[in-house]
mmCIF file with all atom_site columns, C-alpha atoms in Angstrom:
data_model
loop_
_atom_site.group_PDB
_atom_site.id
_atom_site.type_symbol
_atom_site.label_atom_id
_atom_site.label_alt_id
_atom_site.label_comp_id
_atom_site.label_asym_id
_atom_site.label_entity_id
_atom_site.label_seq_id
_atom_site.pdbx_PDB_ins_code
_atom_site.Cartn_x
_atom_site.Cartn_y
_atom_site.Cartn_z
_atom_site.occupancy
_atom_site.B_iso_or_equiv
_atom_site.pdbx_formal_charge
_atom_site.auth_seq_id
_atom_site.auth_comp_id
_atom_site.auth_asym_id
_atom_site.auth_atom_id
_atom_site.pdbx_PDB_model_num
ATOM 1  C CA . UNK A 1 1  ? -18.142 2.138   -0.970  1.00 58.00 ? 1  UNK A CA 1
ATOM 2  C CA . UNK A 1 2  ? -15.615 -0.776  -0.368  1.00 66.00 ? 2  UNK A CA 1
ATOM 3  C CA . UNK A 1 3  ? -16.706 -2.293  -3.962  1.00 67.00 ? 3  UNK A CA 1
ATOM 4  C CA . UNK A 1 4  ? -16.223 0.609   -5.990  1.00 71.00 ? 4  UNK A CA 1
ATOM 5  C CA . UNK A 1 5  ? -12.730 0.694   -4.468  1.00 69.00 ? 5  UNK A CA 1
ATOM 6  C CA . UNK A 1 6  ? -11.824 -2.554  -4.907  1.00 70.00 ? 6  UNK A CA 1
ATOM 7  C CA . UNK A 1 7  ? -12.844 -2.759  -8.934  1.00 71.00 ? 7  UNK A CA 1
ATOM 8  C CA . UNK A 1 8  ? -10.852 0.449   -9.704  1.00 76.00 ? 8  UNK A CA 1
ATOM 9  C CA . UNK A 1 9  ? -8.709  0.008   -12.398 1.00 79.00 ? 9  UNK A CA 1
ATOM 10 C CA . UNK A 1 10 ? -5.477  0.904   -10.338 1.00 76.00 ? 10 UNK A CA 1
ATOM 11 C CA . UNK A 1 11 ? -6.697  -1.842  -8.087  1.00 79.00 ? 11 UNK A CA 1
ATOM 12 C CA . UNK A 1 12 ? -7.048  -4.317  -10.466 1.00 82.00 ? 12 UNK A CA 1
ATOM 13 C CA . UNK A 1 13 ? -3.390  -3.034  -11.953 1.00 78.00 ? 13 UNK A CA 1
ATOM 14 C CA . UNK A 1 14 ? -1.789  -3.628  -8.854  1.00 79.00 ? 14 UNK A CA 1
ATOM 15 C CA . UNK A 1 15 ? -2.885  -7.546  -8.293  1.00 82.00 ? 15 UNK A CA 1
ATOM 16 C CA . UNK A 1 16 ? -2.743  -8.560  -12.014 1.00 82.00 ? 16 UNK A CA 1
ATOM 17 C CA . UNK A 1 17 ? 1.123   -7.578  -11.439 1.00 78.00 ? 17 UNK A CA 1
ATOM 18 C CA . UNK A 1 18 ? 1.578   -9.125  -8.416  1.00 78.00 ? 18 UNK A CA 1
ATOM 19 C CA . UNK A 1 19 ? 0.074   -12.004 -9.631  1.00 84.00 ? 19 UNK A CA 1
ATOM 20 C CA . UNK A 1 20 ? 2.611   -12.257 -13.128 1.00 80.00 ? 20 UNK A CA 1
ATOM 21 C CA . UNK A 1 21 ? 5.318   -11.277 -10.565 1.00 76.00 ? 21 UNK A CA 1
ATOM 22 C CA . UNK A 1 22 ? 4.312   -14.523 -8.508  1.00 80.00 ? 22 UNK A CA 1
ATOM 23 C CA . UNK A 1 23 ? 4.024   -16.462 -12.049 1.00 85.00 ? 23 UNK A CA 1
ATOM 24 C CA . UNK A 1 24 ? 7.689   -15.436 -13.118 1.00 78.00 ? 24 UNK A CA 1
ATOM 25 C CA . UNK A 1 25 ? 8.677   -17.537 -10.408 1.00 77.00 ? 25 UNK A CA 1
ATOM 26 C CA . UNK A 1 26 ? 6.634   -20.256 -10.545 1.00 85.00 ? 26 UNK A CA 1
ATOM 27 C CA . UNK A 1 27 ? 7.471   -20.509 -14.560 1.00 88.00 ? 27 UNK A CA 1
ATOM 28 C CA . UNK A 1 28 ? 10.912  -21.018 -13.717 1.00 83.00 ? 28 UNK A CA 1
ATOM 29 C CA . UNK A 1 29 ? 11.790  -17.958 -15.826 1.00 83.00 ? 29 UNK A CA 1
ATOM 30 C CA . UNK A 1 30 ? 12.696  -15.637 -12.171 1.00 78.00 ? 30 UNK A CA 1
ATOM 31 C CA . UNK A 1 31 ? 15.453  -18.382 -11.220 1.00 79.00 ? 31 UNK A CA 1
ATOM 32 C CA . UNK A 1 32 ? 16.572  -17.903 -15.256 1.00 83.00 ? 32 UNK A CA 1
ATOM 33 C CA . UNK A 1 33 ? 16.962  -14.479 -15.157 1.00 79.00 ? 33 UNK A CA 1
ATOM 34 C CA . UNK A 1 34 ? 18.248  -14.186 -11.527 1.00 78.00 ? 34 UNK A CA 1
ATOM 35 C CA . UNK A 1 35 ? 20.898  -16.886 -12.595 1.00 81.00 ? 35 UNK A CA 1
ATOM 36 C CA . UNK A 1 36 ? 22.279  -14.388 -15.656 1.00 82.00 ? 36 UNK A CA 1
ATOM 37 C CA . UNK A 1 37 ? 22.144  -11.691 -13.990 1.00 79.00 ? 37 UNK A CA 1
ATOM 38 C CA . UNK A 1 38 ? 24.542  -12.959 -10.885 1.00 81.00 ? 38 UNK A CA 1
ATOM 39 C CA . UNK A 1 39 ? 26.920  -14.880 -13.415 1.00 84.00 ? 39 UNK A CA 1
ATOM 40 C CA . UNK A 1 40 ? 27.033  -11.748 -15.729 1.00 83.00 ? 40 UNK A CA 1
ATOM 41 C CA . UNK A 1 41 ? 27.072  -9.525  -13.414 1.00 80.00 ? 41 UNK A CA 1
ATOM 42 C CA . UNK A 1 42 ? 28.995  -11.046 -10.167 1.00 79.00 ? 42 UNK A CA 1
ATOM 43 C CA . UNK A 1 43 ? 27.257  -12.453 -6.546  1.00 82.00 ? 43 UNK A CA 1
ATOM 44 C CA . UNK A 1 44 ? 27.942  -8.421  -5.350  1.00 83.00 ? 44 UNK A CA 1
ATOM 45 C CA . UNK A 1 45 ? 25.317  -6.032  -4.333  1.00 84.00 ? 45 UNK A CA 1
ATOM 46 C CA . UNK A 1 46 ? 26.451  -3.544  -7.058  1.00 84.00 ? 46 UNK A CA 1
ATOM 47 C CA . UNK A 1 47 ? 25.813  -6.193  -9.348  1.00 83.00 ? 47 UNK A CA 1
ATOM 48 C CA . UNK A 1 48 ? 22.264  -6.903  -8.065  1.00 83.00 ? 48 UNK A CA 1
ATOM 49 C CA . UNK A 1 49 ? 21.705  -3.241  -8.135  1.00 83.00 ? 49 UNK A CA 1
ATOM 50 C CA . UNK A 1 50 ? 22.960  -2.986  -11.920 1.00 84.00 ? 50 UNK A CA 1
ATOM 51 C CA . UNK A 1 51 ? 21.023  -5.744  -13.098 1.00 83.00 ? 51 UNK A CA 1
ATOM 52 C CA . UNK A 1 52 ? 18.006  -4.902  -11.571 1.00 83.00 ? 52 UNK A CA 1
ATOM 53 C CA . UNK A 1 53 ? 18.387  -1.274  -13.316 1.00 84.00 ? 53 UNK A CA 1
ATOM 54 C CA . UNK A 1 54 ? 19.226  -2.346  -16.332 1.00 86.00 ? 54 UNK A CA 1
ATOM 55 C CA . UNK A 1 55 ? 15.885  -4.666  -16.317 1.00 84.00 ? 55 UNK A CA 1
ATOM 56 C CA . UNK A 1 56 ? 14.000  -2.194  -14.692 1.00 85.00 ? 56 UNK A CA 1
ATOM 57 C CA . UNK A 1 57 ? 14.576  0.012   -17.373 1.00 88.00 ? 57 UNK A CA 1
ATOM 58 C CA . UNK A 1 58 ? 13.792  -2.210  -20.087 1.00 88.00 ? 58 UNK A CA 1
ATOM 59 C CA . UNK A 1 59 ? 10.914  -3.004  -18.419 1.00 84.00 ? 59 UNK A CA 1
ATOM 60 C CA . UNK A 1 60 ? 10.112  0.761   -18.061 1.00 85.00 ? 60 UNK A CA 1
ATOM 61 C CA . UNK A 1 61 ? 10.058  1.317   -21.967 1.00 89.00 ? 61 UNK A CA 1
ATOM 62 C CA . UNK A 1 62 ? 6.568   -1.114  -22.176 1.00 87.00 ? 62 UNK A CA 1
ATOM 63 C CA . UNK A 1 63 ? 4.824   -0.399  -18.781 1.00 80.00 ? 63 UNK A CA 1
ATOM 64 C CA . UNK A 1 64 ? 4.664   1.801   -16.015 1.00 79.00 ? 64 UNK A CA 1
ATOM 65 C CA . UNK A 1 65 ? 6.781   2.313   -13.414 1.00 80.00 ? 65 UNK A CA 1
ATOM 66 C CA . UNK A 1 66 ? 4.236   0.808   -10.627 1.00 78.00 ? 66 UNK A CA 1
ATOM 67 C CA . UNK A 1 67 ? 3.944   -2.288  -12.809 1.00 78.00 ? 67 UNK A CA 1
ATOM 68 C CA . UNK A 1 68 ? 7.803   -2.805  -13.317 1.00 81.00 ? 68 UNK A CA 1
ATOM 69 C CA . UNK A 1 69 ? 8.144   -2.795  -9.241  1.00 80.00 ? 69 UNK A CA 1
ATOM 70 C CA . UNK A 1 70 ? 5.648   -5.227  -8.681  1.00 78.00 ? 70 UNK A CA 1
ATOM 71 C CA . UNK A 1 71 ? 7.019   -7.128  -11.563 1.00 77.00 ? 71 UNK A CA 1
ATOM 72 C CA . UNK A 1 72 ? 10.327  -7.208  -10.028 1.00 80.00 ? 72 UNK A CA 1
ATOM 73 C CA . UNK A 1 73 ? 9.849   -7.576  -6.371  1.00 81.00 ? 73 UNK A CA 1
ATOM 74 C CA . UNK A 1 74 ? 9.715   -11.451 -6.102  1.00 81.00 ? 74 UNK A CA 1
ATOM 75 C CA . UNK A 1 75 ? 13.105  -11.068 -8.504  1.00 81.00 ? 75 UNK A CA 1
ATOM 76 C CA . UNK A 1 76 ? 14.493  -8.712  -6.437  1.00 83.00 ? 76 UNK A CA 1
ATOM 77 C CA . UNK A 1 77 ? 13.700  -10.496 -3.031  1.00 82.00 ? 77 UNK A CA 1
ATOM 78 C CA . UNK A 1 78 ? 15.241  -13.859 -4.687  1.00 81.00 ? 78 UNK A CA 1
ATOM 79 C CA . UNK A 1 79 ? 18.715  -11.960 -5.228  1.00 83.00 ? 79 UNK A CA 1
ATOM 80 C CA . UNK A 1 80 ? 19.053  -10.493 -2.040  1.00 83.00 ? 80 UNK A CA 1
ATOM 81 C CA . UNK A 1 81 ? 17.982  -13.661 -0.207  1.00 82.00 ? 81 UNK A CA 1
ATOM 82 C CA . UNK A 1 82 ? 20.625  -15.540 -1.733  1.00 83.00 ? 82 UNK A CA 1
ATOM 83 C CA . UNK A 1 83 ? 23.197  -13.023 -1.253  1.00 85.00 ? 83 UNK A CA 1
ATOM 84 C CA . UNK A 1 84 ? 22.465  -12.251 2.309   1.00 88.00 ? 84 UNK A CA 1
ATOM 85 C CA . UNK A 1 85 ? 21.960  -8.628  1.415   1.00 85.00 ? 85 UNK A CA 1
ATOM 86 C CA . UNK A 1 86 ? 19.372  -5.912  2.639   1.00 84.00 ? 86 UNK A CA 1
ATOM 87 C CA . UNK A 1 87 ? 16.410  -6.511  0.064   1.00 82.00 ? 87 UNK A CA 1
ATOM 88 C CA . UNK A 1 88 ? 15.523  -2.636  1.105   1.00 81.00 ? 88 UNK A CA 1
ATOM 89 C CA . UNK A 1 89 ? 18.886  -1.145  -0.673  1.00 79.00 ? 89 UNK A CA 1
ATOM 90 C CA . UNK A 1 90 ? 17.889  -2.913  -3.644  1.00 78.00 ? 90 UNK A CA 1
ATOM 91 C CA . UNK A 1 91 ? 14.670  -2.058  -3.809  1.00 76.00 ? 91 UNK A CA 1
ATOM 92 C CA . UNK A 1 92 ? 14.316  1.495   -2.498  1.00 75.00 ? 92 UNK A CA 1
ATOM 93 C CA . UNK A 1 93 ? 16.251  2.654   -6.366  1.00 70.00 ? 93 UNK A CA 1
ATOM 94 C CA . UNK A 1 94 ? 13.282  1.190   -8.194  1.00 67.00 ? 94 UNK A CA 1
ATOM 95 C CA . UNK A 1 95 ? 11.082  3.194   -6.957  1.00 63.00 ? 95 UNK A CA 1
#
């Protein structure tokens, strides 16, 4: 049934990272982190894409892959809207 599906585990993994994705943001600690990683790493797309590997991988060592992307999409989509890049080239690597 509908309910079974919807209080599956994987389910339940998938919003409670969307929801401390959103909360990275609203924290202020996304615009922190977006702000080191352009001034460390330059306002380029290779730097966007290095930075967001180098966190996704940290990020990989405690968690699983699905929760890193979910962690890191509102990050990633930040970056690339202030860049004026493709948010697909960044994020098509992370997965």
């Amino acid at each position: 049934s509908i309910f079974a599906t919807l209080g599956s585990t994987t389910t339940i993994l998938i919003v409670g990272m969307g929801v401390i994705g959103d909360a990275f943001f609203r924290t202020g600690l996304g615009t922190k982190v977006s702000s080191y990683i352009l001034a460390r790493l330059g306002k380029t797309e290779q730097g966007v894409y290095l930075g967001m590997m180098l966190l996704a991988c940290l990020l990989s060592a405690v968690t699983s892959t699905t929760a890193v992307v979910l962690m890191l999409l509102p990050l990633a989509k930040s970056l690339c809207r202030e860049l004026n890049i493709s948010v697909g080239r960044i994020l098509y690597p992370l997965t």
